[in-house]
Short mmCIF file of C-alpha atoms and ligand atoms in Angstrom, two decimals:
data_model
loop_
_atom_site.label_atom_id
_atom_site.label_comp_id
_atom_site.label_asym_id
_atom_site.label_seq_id
_atom_site.Cartn_x
_atom_site.Cartn_y
_atom_site.Cartn_z
CA MET F 24 0.00 0.00 0.00
CA ALA F 25 1.20 3.53 -0.80
CA LYS F 26 0.81 5.98 2.07
CA PRO F 27 -2.53 5.02 3.62
CA GLY F 28 -5.37 7.54 3.55
CA LEU F 29 -6.45 6.42 7.00
CA THR F 30 -4.88 4.37 9.81
CA VAL F 31 -7.24 2.52 12.10
CA ALA F 32 -6.23 0.85 15.38
CA ILE F 33 -8.57 -1.85 16.68
CA ILE F 34 -8.19 -2.84 20.34
CA GLY F 35 -9.26 -6.46 20.90
CA GLY F 36 -9.46 -9.41 18.53
CA GLY F 37 -12.77 -10.98 19.55
CA ILE F 38 -15.79 -11.27 17.29
CA ALA F 39 -16.40 -7.50 17.37
CA GLY F 40 -12.80 -6.52 16.55
CA LEU F 41 -12.21 -9.11 13.84
CA MET F 42 -15.58 -8.67 12.16
CA PHE F 43 -15.00 -4.91 12.04
CA ALA F 44 -11.48 -5.46 10.67
CA LEU F 45 -12.91 -7.69 7.96
CA ALA F 46 -15.66 -5.23 7.02
CA LEU F 47 -13.15 -2.38 6.93
CA SER F 48 -10.66 -4.31 4.81
CA LYS F 49 -13.40 -4.89 2.22
CA SER F 50 -14.46 -1.24 2.20
CA ARG F 51 -11.53 0.83 0.90
CA GLU F 52 -8.09 -0.11 -0.39
CA ASP F 53 -6.13 2.65 1.34
CA ILE F 54 -7.01 1.98 4.97
CA ALA F 55 -4.19 0.59 7.14
CA ILE F 56 -5.53 -1.64 9.93
CA ASP F 57 -3.69 -2.63 13.11
CA ILE F 58 -5.22 -5.04 15.62
CA TYR F 59 -3.84 -4.90 19.18
CA GLU F 60 -4.80 -7.93 21.28
CA ALA F 61 -3.94 -8.31 24.98
CA GLY F 62 -3.75 -12.11 24.75
CA PRO F 63 -1.07 -14.30 23.11
CA ASP F 64 -3.38 -15.07 20.14
CA PHE F 65 -6.95 -14.78 18.91
CA SER F 66 -9.22 -17.08 20.88
CA GLU F 67 -12.83 -17.39 22.03
CA LEU F 68 -14.03 -18.65 25.38
CA GLY F 69 -17.12 -20.87 25.36
CA ALA F 70 -18.44 -23.04 22.59
CA GLY F 71 -21.75 -22.15 21.03
CA LEU F 72 -23.25 -19.09 19.45
CA ASN F 73 -26.61 -18.71 17.79
CA LEU F 74 -26.71 -16.63 14.63
CA TRP F 75 -29.99 -15.06 13.57
CA PRO F 76 -30.85 -14.51 9.88
CA ARG F 77 -29.74 -10.89 10.29
CA VAL F 78 -26.12 -11.94 10.96
CA LEU F 79 -26.14 -14.47 8.14
CA GLU F 80 -27.14 -11.64 5.78
CA ILE F 81 -24.02 -9.71 6.79
CA MET F 82 -21.78 -12.78 6.48
CA ASP F 83 -23.24 -13.30 3.01
CA SER F 84 -22.52 -9.70 1.99
CA PHE F 85 -18.83 -10.35 2.73
CA GLY F 86 -18.85 -13.62 0.80
CA LEU F 87 -18.31 -15.76 3.91
CA ILE F 88 -21.50 -17.76 3.97
CA GLY F 89 -20.08 -20.73 2.05
CA GLU F 90 -17.19 -21.17 4.45
CA LEU F 91 -19.43 -20.82 7.46
CA GLN F 92 -21.80 -23.47 6.10
CA ALA F 93 -18.93 -25.80 5.36
CA THR F 94 -18.27 -26.12 9.10
CA ALA F 95 -21.57 -25.14 10.69
CA GLY F 96 -23.93 -26.67 8.15
CA LYS F 97 -26.72 -24.98 6.22
CA PRO F 98 -29.29 -23.12 8.29
CA ASP F 99 -32.55 -25.03 8.63
CA HIS F 100 -35.35 -22.47 8.26
CA GLU F 101 -37.75 -24.74 10.09
CA LYS F 102 -35.54 -24.79 13.20
CA LYS F 103 -37.00 -22.37 15.74
CA MET F 104 -36.08 -21.64 19.33
CA GLN F 105 -38.60 -23.42 21.54
CA PHE F 106 -39.59 -22.30 25.03
CA ARG F 107 -40.45 -25.09 27.40
CA LYS F 108 -41.47 -25.16 31.04
CA GLY F 109 -39.36 -28.10 32.19
CA ASP F 110 -38.95 -27.63 35.91
CA GLU F 111 -41.50 -30.33 36.65
CA PRO F 112 -42.14 -33.83 35.34
CA GLY F 113 -44.07 -33.66 32.07
CA SER F 114 -42.87 -30.49 30.39
CA ILE F 115 -44.97 -28.00 28.43
CA ILE F 116 -43.84 -26.18 25.27
CA TRP F 117 -45.38 -22.72 25.49
CA GLY F 118 -43.62 -20.66 22.84
CA GLU F 119 -41.48 -20.54 19.72
CA SER F 120 -39.23 -17.83 18.25
CA PRO F 121 -40.63 -16.21 15.10
CA ALA F 122 -37.34 -16.73 13.18
CA SER F 123 -35.02 -19.68 12.66
CA ILE F 124 -31.83 -20.16 14.66
CA HIS F 125 -28.42 -21.37 13.50
CA GLY F 126 -26.04 -22.72 16.14
CA ILE F 127 -22.32 -22.46 15.33
CA HIS F 128 -19.06 -23.09 17.16
CA ARG F 129 -17.36 -19.83 18.14
CA GLY F 130 -14.00 -21.24 17.13
CA ASP F 131 -15.26 -21.93 13.60
CA LEU F 132 -16.39 -18.34 13.16
CA LEU F 133 -13.19 -16.93 14.61
CA LYS F 134 -11.06 -19.10 12.32
CA ILE F 135 -12.82 -17.75 9.23
CA LEU F 136 -12.44 -14.16 10.44
CA VAL F 137 -8.74 -14.62 11.23
CA GLU F 138 -8.04 -16.15 7.80
CA HIS F 139 -9.79 -13.34 6.00
CA THR F 140 -8.20 -10.50 7.92
CA ALA F 141 -4.63 -11.90 7.92
CA THR F 142 -3.51 -10.47 4.59
CA ARG F 143 -4.91 -6.98 5.09
CA CYS F 144 -4.32 -6.33 8.82
CA GLN F 145 -1.27 -6.20 11.07
CA SER F 146 -1.88 -8.18 14.26
CA HIS F 147 0.02 -7.36 17.45
CA PHE F 148 -0.26 -9.68 20.46
CA HIS F 149 0.47 -9.10 24.18
CA LYS F 150 -0.58 -5.49 23.63
CA LYS F 151 -2.87 -4.29 26.37
CA ILE F 152 -3.97 -0.67 26.04
CA VAL F 153 -4.10 1.49 29.21
CA SER F 154 -4.69 4.99 27.93
CA TYR F 155 -4.73 7.17 24.84
CA GLU F 156 -4.34 10.81 23.84
CA ASP F 157 -6.68 12.41 21.33
CA ILE F 158 -5.40 15.92 20.64
CA PRO F 159 -6.87 17.71 17.58
CA HIS F 160 -4.71 17.82 14.44
CA GLN F 161 -2.26 15.25 15.82
CA PRO F 162 -2.41 11.47 15.48
CA VAL F 163 -4.18 9.64 18.31
CA ILE F 164 -1.55 8.10 20.62
CA LEU F 165 -2.12 4.68 22.21
CA ASN F 166 -0.27 3.70 25.40
CA PHE F 167 0.20 0.04 26.26
CA THR F 168 1.01 -1.65 29.58
CA ASP F 169 4.48 -2.63 28.31
CA GLY F 170 5.39 1.06 27.99
CA THR F 171 5.23 1.10 24.19
CA THR F 172 3.08 3.50 22.17
CA ALA F 173 1.48 3.53 18.73
CA THR F 174 -0.45 6.06 16.66
CA CYS F 175 -3.53 6.09 14.45
CA ASP F 176 -6.20 8.36 12.93
CA LEU F 177 -9.01 6.39 14.58
CA LEU F 178 -9.06 4.23 17.69
CA VAL F 179 -11.76 1.56 18.00
CA GLY F 180 -12.16 -0.21 21.34
CA ALA F 181 -13.46 -3.73 20.75
CA ASP F 182 -12.02 -4.86 24.08
CA GLY F 183 -15.04 -6.49 25.67
CA VAL F 184 -17.12 -5.78 28.76
CA LYS F 185 -14.05 -4.83 30.87
CA SER F 186 -13.00 -2.38 28.13
CA SER F 187 -10.00 -0.22 28.99
CA VAL F 188 -10.96 2.12 26.15
CA ARG F 189 -14.44 2.71 27.60
CA ALA F 190 -12.95 3.14 31.09
CA TYR F 191 -10.43 5.70 29.89
CA MET F 192 -13.04 7.55 27.80
CA TYR F 193 -15.49 7.88 30.69
CA ASN F 194 -12.90 8.68 33.35
CA GLN F 195 -11.58 11.43 31.11
CA MET F 196 -15.04 12.90 30.53
CA ALA F 197 -15.69 12.80 34.28
CA ASP F 198 -12.34 14.48 35.02
CA LYS F 199 -13.19 17.22 32.55
CA LEU F 200 -16.56 17.84 34.21
CA GLN F 201 -14.92 17.88 37.63
CA SER F 202 -12.39 20.46 36.47
CA GLU F 203 -15.30 22.61 35.24
CA GLY F 204 -16.72 22.58 38.78
CA ARG F 205 -19.77 20.39 38.06
CA ILE F 206 -21.61 18.92 41.04
CA ASP F 207 -20.46 15.53 42.30
CA ASP F 208 -23.65 13.72 41.25
CA GLU F 209 -23.23 14.79 37.65
CA VAL F 210 -19.59 13.76 37.62
CA GLU F 211 -20.36 10.40 39.23
CA ASN F 212 -23.16 9.72 36.75
CA VAL F 213 -20.61 9.87 33.95
CA ARG F 214 -17.76 8.15 35.78
CA LYS F 215 -19.90 5.14 36.69
CA HIS F 216 -19.84 4.01 33.05
CA ALA F 217 -16.11 3.23 33.28
CA LYS F 218 -17.04 0.05 35.16
CA PRO F 219 -18.87 -3.15 34.25
CA TYR F 220 -21.87 -4.19 36.35
CA TRP F 221 -23.38 -7.50 37.32
CA SER F 222 -26.55 -8.42 35.43
CA GLY F 223 -27.65 -10.60 38.34
CA ASN F 224 -27.21 -13.62 36.03
CA ILE F 225 -24.90 -16.54 36.66
CA ILE F 226 -24.38 -19.29 34.15
CA TYR F 227 -23.69 -22.81 35.52
CA SER F 228 -24.18 -21.60 39.01
CA SER F 229 -23.14 -23.97 41.75
CA LYS F 230 -23.51 -22.47 45.20
CA GLU F 231 -26.23 -19.95 44.50
CA GLU F 232 -29.71 -20.53 45.72
CA ALA F 233 -31.46 -22.22 42.85
CA ARG F 234 -34.45 -19.96 42.82
CA ARG F 235 -34.91 -18.80 39.30
CA GLN F 236 -33.27 -20.75 36.58
CA MET F 237 -33.45 -21.86 33.01
CA ILE F 238 -31.54 -24.09 30.64
CA ILE F 239 -30.63 -22.88 27.15
CA THR F 240 -29.49 -25.59 24.77
CA TYR F 241 -28.93 -26.11 21.05
CA PRO F 242 -26.79 -28.25 18.74
CA ILE F 243 -23.69 -26.75 17.10
CA SER F 244 -21.17 -27.97 14.49
CA GLN F 245 -23.84 -29.85 12.56
CA GLY F 246 -25.00 -31.67 15.67
CA ARG F 247 -21.56 -32.94 16.76
CA PHE F 248 -21.85 -30.98 20.01
CA ILE F 249 -24.68 -29.82 22.22
CA ASN F 250 -24.20 -26.37 23.68
CA THR F 251 -25.85 -25.99 27.08
CA ALA F 252 -26.04 -23.03 29.44
CA CYS F 253 -27.82 -23.26 32.78
CA VAL F 254 -28.68 -19.74 33.87
CA VAL F 255 -29.67 -18.52 37.32
CA VAL F 256 -31.30 -15.09 37.23
CA LYS F 257 -31.48 -12.77 40.23
CA ASP F 258 -32.93 -9.68 38.66
CA ASP F 259 -32.95 -7.78 41.95
CA LEU F 260 -29.13 -7.78 41.84
CA TYR F 261 -29.01 -6.18 38.38
CA GLY F 262 -26.60 -3.25 38.26
CA THR F 263 -24.61 -4.22 41.36
CA ILE F 264 -20.84 -4.79 41.37
CA TYR F 265 -19.73 -8.44 41.48
CA ASP F 266 -16.51 -8.66 43.48
CA GLY F 267 -15.63 -12.37 43.11
CA PRO F 268 -13.99 -14.12 40.15
CA TRP F 269 -16.02 -13.96 36.92
CA ALA F 270 -15.23 -17.45 35.62
CA VAL F 271 -14.35 -20.58 37.58
CA ARG F 272 -14.51 -24.33 36.98
CA THR F 273 -17.27 -26.18 38.77
CA THR F 274 -18.24 -29.86 38.82
CA ASN F 275 -20.89 -31.85 37.05
CA GLU F 276 -22.38 -32.89 40.42
CA GLU F 277 -22.88 -29.28 41.48
CA VAL F 278 -24.83 -28.54 38.32
CA VAL F 279 -26.88 -31.76 38.32
CA LYS F 280 -27.90 -31.20 41.94
CA GLN F 281 -29.77 -28.06 41.00
CA TYR F 282 -32.07 -29.78 38.55
CA ASN F 283 -33.59 -32.30 40.89
CA GLY F 284 -37.28 -32.59 40.13
CA TRP F 285 -37.02 -31.19 36.60
CA ASP F 286 -38.34 -33.16 33.65
CA ALA F 287 -36.40 -36.12 32.25
CA PRO F 288 -34.84 -34.35 29.19
CA ALA F 289 -33.53 -31.54 31.42
CA GLN F 290 -31.96 -33.95 33.87
CA ALA F 291 -30.45 -36.08 31.10
CA LEU F 292 -28.96 -32.97 29.50
CA VAL F 293 -27.24 -31.57 32.58
CA LYS F 294 -25.75 -35.00 33.32
CA LEU F 295 -23.83 -34.67 30.03
CA ALA F 296 -22.03 -31.49 31.07
CA GLU F 297 -18.27 -32.13 31.09
CA ASN F 298 -15.98 -29.73 33.00
CA PRO F 299 -18.65 -27.09 33.43
CA MET F 300 -17.67 -23.48 33.97
CA ARG F 301 -19.43 -21.02 36.20
CA TRP F 302 -19.74 -17.60 34.54
CA VAL F 303 -20.84 -14.39 36.15
CA VAL F 304 -22.58 -12.39 33.42
CA ASN F 305 -21.37 -8.82 33.57
CA ILE F 306 -22.77 -6.07 31.41
CA VAL F 307 -22.45 -2.45 30.37
CA LEU F 308 -25.36 -0.33 31.69
CA ASP F 309 -28.02 0.28 29.04
CA ASP F 310 -27.94 4.06 29.52
CA LEU F 311 -24.35 4.58 28.35
CA PRO F 312 -24.52 8.16 27.01
CA THR F 313 -22.23 7.74 23.98
CA PHE F 314 -20.35 5.08 22.01
CA ALA F 315 -17.87 7.65 20.67
CA CYS F 316 -15.87 10.67 21.66
CA GLY F 317 -13.60 12.63 19.31
CA ARG F 318 -11.70 10.05 17.23
CA VAL F 319 -12.33 7.14 19.61
CA ALA F 320 -15.26 4.71 19.37
CA ILE F 321 -16.29 1.57 21.21
CA ILE F 322 -18.01 -1.41 19.58
CA GLY F 323 -19.35 -4.81 20.67
CA ASP F 324 -19.38 -5.82 24.34
CA ALA F 325 -17.19 -2.81 25.19
CA ALA F 326 -20.20 -0.64 24.36
CA HIS F 327 -23.21 -2.81 25.13
CA SER F 328 -22.42 -6.16 26.76
CA MET F 329 -25.81 -7.68 27.56
CA THR F 330 -27.43 -10.77 29.05
CA THR F 331 -27.85 -13.80 26.81
CA HIS F 332 -31.64 -14.06 26.61
CA GLN F 333 -32.06 -12.65 23.11
CA ALA F 334 -28.91 -14.41 21.83
CA ALA F 335 -28.06 -11.01 20.37
CA GLY F 336 -24.71 -9.85 21.85
CA ALA F 337 -22.48 -11.01 19.04
CA MET F 338 -25.12 -10.07 16.49
CA GLN F 339 -25.05 -6.50 17.78
CA ALA F 340 -21.24 -6.50 17.74
CA VAL F 341 -21.30 -7.56 14.08
CA GLU F 342 -23.82 -4.83 13.22
CA ASP F 343 -21.64 -2.17 14.90
CA GLY F 344 -18.71 -3.16 12.72
CA TYR F 345 -20.79 -3.33 9.58
CA VAL F 346 -22.22 0.19 10.00
CA LEU F 347 -18.96 1.77 11.20
CA ALA F 348 -16.96 0.25 8.32
CA ALA F 349 -19.51 1.54 5.80
CA LEU F 350 -19.06 5.08 7.17
CA LEU F 351 -15.25 4.90 7.15
CA GLY F 352 -15.26 3.39 3.67
CA ARG F 353 -16.85 6.49 2.13
CA PRO F 354 -14.44 8.24 -0.25
CA GLU F 355 -14.93 11.57 1.57
CA THR F 356 -13.70 10.12 4.89
CA SER F 357 -10.38 11.59 6.01
CA PRO F 358 -8.74 11.95 9.43
CA GLY F 359 -10.61 15.26 9.76
CA THR F 360 -14.10 13.83 9.18
CA ILE F 361 -13.70 10.89 11.57
CA PRO F 362 -15.39 12.62 14.53
CA LEU F 363 -18.42 13.14 12.27
CA ALA F 364 -18.46 9.52 11.12
CA LEU F 365 -18.35 8.44 14.77
CA ARG F 366 -21.26 10.70 15.64
CA ALA F 367 -23.33 9.11 12.88
CA TYR F 368 -22.31 5.65 14.13
CA ASP F 369 -23.35 6.57 17.68
CA GLU F 370 -26.62 8.15 16.60
CA VAL F 371 -27.75 5.09 14.65
CA ARG F 372 -26.23 2.16 16.52
CA ARG F 373 -26.58 3.15 20.19
CA PRO F 374 -30.39 3.20 20.41
CA ILE F 375 -30.60 -0.14 18.60
CA ALA F 376 -27.97 -1.92 20.70
CA GLN F 377 -29.43 -0.52 23.91
CA SER F 378 -32.92 -1.66 22.92
CA PHE F 379 -31.51 -5.20 22.68
CA GLN F 380 -29.99 -4.83 26.15
CA ARG F 381 -33.45 -4.00 27.51
CA LEU F 382 -35.24 -6.64 25.43
CA SER F 383 -32.82 -9.25 26.71
CA ARG F 384 -33.69 -8.47 30.31
CA GLN F 385 -37.42 -8.48 29.55
CA THR F 386 -37.04 -11.82 27.79
CA ALA F 387 -35.58 -13.38 30.95
CA GLN F 388 -38.57 -12.18 32.92
CA MET F 389 -40.82 -13.76 30.33
CA ILE F 390 -38.95 -17.07 30.18
CA LEU F 391 -39.00 -17.32 33.96
CA LEU F 392 -42.77 -16.73 33.79
CA ASP F 393 -42.60 -13.72 36.08
CA LYS F 394 -45.84 -11.97 36.62
CA MET F 395 -47.77 -15.09 35.70
CA ASP F 396 -50.92 -15.14 37.74
CA GLY F 397 -51.39 -18.10 39.98
CA VAL F 398 -48.03 -19.87 39.65
CA THR F 399 -45.37 -19.88 42.33
CA LYS F 400 -42.33 -22.08 42.82
CA GLU F 401 -44.40 -24.25 45.11
CA THR F 402 -47.51 -24.59 42.92
CA SER F 403 -45.24 -25.27 39.95
CA ALA F 404 -43.32 -27.96 41.82
CA ALA F 405 -46.60 -29.57 42.85
CA SER F 406 -47.95 -29.04 39.31
CA VAL F 407 -51.13 -27.41 40.63
CA TYR F 408 -51.20 -24.08 38.73
CA SER F 409 -53.44 -23.06 35.84
CA LYS F 410 -51.86 -24.59 32.73
CA GLU F 411 -54.32 -22.79 30.42
CA THR F 412 -52.51 -19.47 30.90
CA LEU F 413 -49.21 -20.72 29.47
CA PRO F 414 -50.00 -20.54 25.74
CA ASN F 415 -50.98 -16.86 26.17
CA LYS F 416 -47.36 -16.17 26.93
CA ASN F 417 -46.46 -16.98 23.35
CA ASP F 418 -48.04 -13.72 22.12
CA LEU F 419 -45.79 -11.71 24.42
CA LEU F 420 -42.81 -13.75 23.30
CA GLN F 421 -43.59 -12.96 19.63
CA GLU F 422 -43.48 -9.28 20.52
CA LEU F 423 -40.09 -9.58 22.21
CA PHE F 424 -38.62 -11.29 19.12
CA GLN F 425 -40.59 -9.37 16.50
CA TRP F 426 -37.37 -7.92 15.06
CA ALA F 427 -36.04 -11.39 14.22
CA PRO F 428 -37.85 -12.28 10.96
CA LYS F 429 -37.52 -8.77 9.48
CA SER F 430 -33.83 -9.05 9.90
CA SER F 431 -31.90 -6.48 7.92
CA VAL F 432 -29.16 -4.10 8.94
CA VAL F 433 -29.04 -2.42 5.51
CA PRO F 434 -31.60 0.34 6.35
CA ASP F 435 -29.57 1.20 9.50
CA ARG F 436 -26.40 1.47 7.44
CA ASP F 437 -28.12 3.70 4.89
CA ARG F 438 -29.50 5.97 7.60
CA ALA F 439 -26.02 6.34 9.13
CA LEU F 440 -24.56 7.20 5.71
CA GLN F 441 -27.24 9.80 5.16
CA ILE F 442 -26.65 11.46 8.57
CA TYR F 443 -22.91 11.44 7.93
CA GLY F 444 -23.29 12.89 4.42
CA THR F 445 -25.34 15.78 5.78
CA MET F 446 -22.83 16.44 8.58
CA VAL F 447 -19.87 16.45 6.19
CA ARG F 448 -21.65 18.87 3.83
CA ASN F 449 -22.53 21.25 6.68
CA SER F 450 -19.14 21.23 8.38
CA ASN F 451 -16.54 23.60 6.99
CA SER F 452 -14.04 23.20 9.80
CA GLY F 453 -13.51 19.45 9.37
CA PHE F 454 -12.17 18.57 12.81
CA GLU F 455 -14.90 18.80 15.37
CA HIS F 456 -13.25 17.84 18.57
CA ARG F 457 -15.35 18.98 21.45
CA LEU F 458 -16.26 16.23 23.89
CA PRO F 459 -20.02 15.79 23.64
CA LEU F 460 -20.21 16.64 27.34
CA GLU F 461 -23.52 18.46 27.27
CA THR F 462 -25.06 15.52 25.43
CA VAL F 463 -23.54 13.16 27.94
CA LEU F 464 -24.90 15.16 30.87
CA ALA F 465 -28.36 15.54 29.37
CA PHE F 466 -28.51 11.79 28.83
CA SER F 467 -27.24 10.95 32.31
CA LYS F 468 -29.99 13.04 33.88
CA MET F 469 -32.78 11.15 32.11
C1 FAD J 525 -22.85 -17.81 27.64
C2 FAD J 525 -23.00 -16.81 26.54
C3 FAD J 525 -23.79 -17.12 25.43
C4 FAD J 525 -23.93 -16.19 24.39
N1 FAD J 525 -24.70 -16.53 23.31
C5 FAD J 525 -24.83 -15.66 22.28
C6 FAD J 525 -25.61 -16.00 21.13
O1 FAD J 525 -26.19 -17.09 21.04
N2 FAD J 525 -25.72 -15.09 20.11
C7 FAD J 525 -25.08 -13.87 20.17
O2 FAD J 525 -25.21 -13.08 19.22
N3 FAD J 525 -24.32 -13.52 21.25
C8 FAD J 525 -24.19 -14.38 22.30
N4 FAD J 525 -23.43 -14.03 23.38
C9 FAD J 525 -22.74 -12.74 23.41
C10 FAD J 525 -21.41 -12.77 22.66
O3 FAD J 525 -20.65 -13.86 23.07
C11 FAD J 525 -20.63 -11.48 22.90
O4 FAD J 525 -21.49 -10.38 22.73
C12 FAD J 525 -19.46 -11.34 21.93
O5 FAD J 525 -18.63 -12.46 21.98
C13 FAD J 525 -18.66 -10.08 22.27
O6 FAD J 525 -17.52 -9.99 21.46
P1 FAD J 525 -16.48 -8.81 21.65
O7 FAD J 525 -15.48 -9.01 20.58
O8 FAD J 525 -17.19 -7.51 21.75
O9 FAD J 525 -15.83 -9.03 23.10
P2 FAD J 525 -14.82 -10.18 23.62
O10 FAD J 525 -15.17 -11.47 23.03
O11 FAD J 525 -14.82 -10.05 25.09
O12 FAD J 525 -13.39 -9.77 23.04
C14 FAD J 525 -12.61 -8.74 23.60
C15 FAD J 525 -11.16 -8.94 23.20
O13 FAD J 525 -10.39 -7.83 23.62
C16 FAD J 525 -9.22 -8.25 24.29
N5 FAD J 525 -8.89 -7.20 25.28
C17 FAD J 525 -9.52 -6.93 26.45
N6 FAD J 525 -8.98 -5.87 27.06
C18 FAD J 525 -7.96 -5.44 26.27
C19 FAD J 525 -7.04 -4.36 26.35
N7 FAD J 525 -7.03 -3.50 27.40
N8 FAD J 525 -6.12 -4.20 25.36
C20 FAD J 525 -6.10 -5.05 24.29
N9 FAD J 525 -6.98 -6.09 24.15
C21 FAD J 525 -7.91 -6.28 25.12
C22 FAD J 525 -9.60 -9.58 24.91
O14 FAD J 525 -8.45 -10.37 25.17
C23 FAD J 525 -10.52 -10.17 23.84
O15 FAD J 525 -9.83 -10.89 22.86
C24 FAD J 525 -23.29 -14.93 24.46
C25 FAD J 525 -22.51 -14.61 25.58
C26 FAD J 525 -22.36 -15.53 26.63
C27 FAD J 525 -21.54 -15.16 27.83
C1 NAG J 526 1.46 7.97 26.88
O1 NAG J 526 2.83 7.72 26.71
C2 NAG J 526 3.59 8.89 26.39
C3 NAG J 526 5.00 8.44 26.05
O2 NAG J 526 5.47 7.50 27.00
C4 NAG J 526 3.53 9.84 27.57
O3 NAG J 526 4.26 11.02 27.27
C5 NAG J 526 2.07 10.19 27.86
O4 NAG J 526 1.95 10.97 29.02
C6 NAG J 526 1.22 8.93 28.02
N1 NAG J 526 -0.18 9.36 28.04
C7 NAG J 526 -1.07 8.91 28.92
C8 NAG J 526 -2.44 9.46 28.78
O5 NAG J 526 -0.80 8.09 29.78
#
């Protein structure tokens, strides 16, 4: 490549970072892409991932669908997500997702992404970012824990729920407000977003009181594996800080013990769990005021880590990358217009991703049959509640997943491009570097 028109640094090589790198590498020839990953290589924790038709559409637009199907098999349009009350002998199916599901192995997806980005991107391992400097008319400077630095025109934090980029962005905004003499509450409302919070969900819980649980299971890798997650939900603990370790090994016995009294398929399934892990599901709060500031943006879990109940976290990460890459790929994009591109990205993507965060929480309440008249843990265990009310829940479920069959990200991309086009035409100064602090404050007060 001759001198690149744009240099982009991506922090984190998970699904969000690599999918964005891929989208960007297909968008414009003259963009130089560096990926900085804290770990020794690219890897994914956990096994299964469900892809909705909306993600498959994006994979197809990048010409990856054939490779994905070669390992994951062809999607079966008849295969829907089924919702079953199984915590008693003789289970009842009470709902079905309105769109088909496609279970894949995370490793298979990652392998395809790594192969396709290898030729166009520079990968750097053992590079953990701690801070950055975004001073107008100078390159953005990245600082790593090993004392080294790097530069770029655009910094994209795809560094997961514990994101250092998000933490630095929000601490800096809070410091700025503090220096302007804002009241403590306002400052704290911004600073709080530097941290991840507990969703109240634990997957493969062992010691927790088994009050409100569910099992999510589906085949992956063309049925060679069964992916199973047992989730305990304590919604009253949503938004608290979880101090213990986030992931630990547990035993099969611990998991099995919790499903005493469940129906036969549920008990058979949990008995199969080999070397189960116990995961504490941490999230980003769904009122994060901005996904971008100056020439720095956050994508994927760094911006909107959510609970698993809509199976939408990775899908939303992929959509972030798709829309952001389309904006950067425009011929008019230069280092000077990047803040505008990031504003358009934030304006279009943030409300959508945050609506999935909220839908996911509502879906858990639905699956756990909260607010269902006349059924308690005890009446359910004794099987003496009104079974006629269960099918009514399917209508509510259809509402929660109504986005799934419509399934296209293209209108979102086009809206972002339109907003960006208008901003570029109306801006004569190019660089627009003010922190969107007033926006941030207005949002935090809501
Ligand atoms: C049990 C479970 C089931 C799920 N099921 C689904 C599903 O069915 N469908 C779906 O769409 N989504 C699902 N999700 C959500 C999905 O897994 C995540 O949303 C997605 O993997 C997030 O990807 P990411 O790249 O944003 O973050 P991550 O995968 O966390 O990647 C972040 C990367 O950044 C690196 N990093 C971190 N900090 C730094 C730093 N300071 N400097 C440099 N690098 C750094 C990390 O090493 C890592 O490689 C599920 C999640 C869970 C927990
Ligand atoms: C980043 O590193 C440079 C060079 O070591 C240093 O001058 C600068 O203060 C660091 N910036 C931050 C924000 O830590």
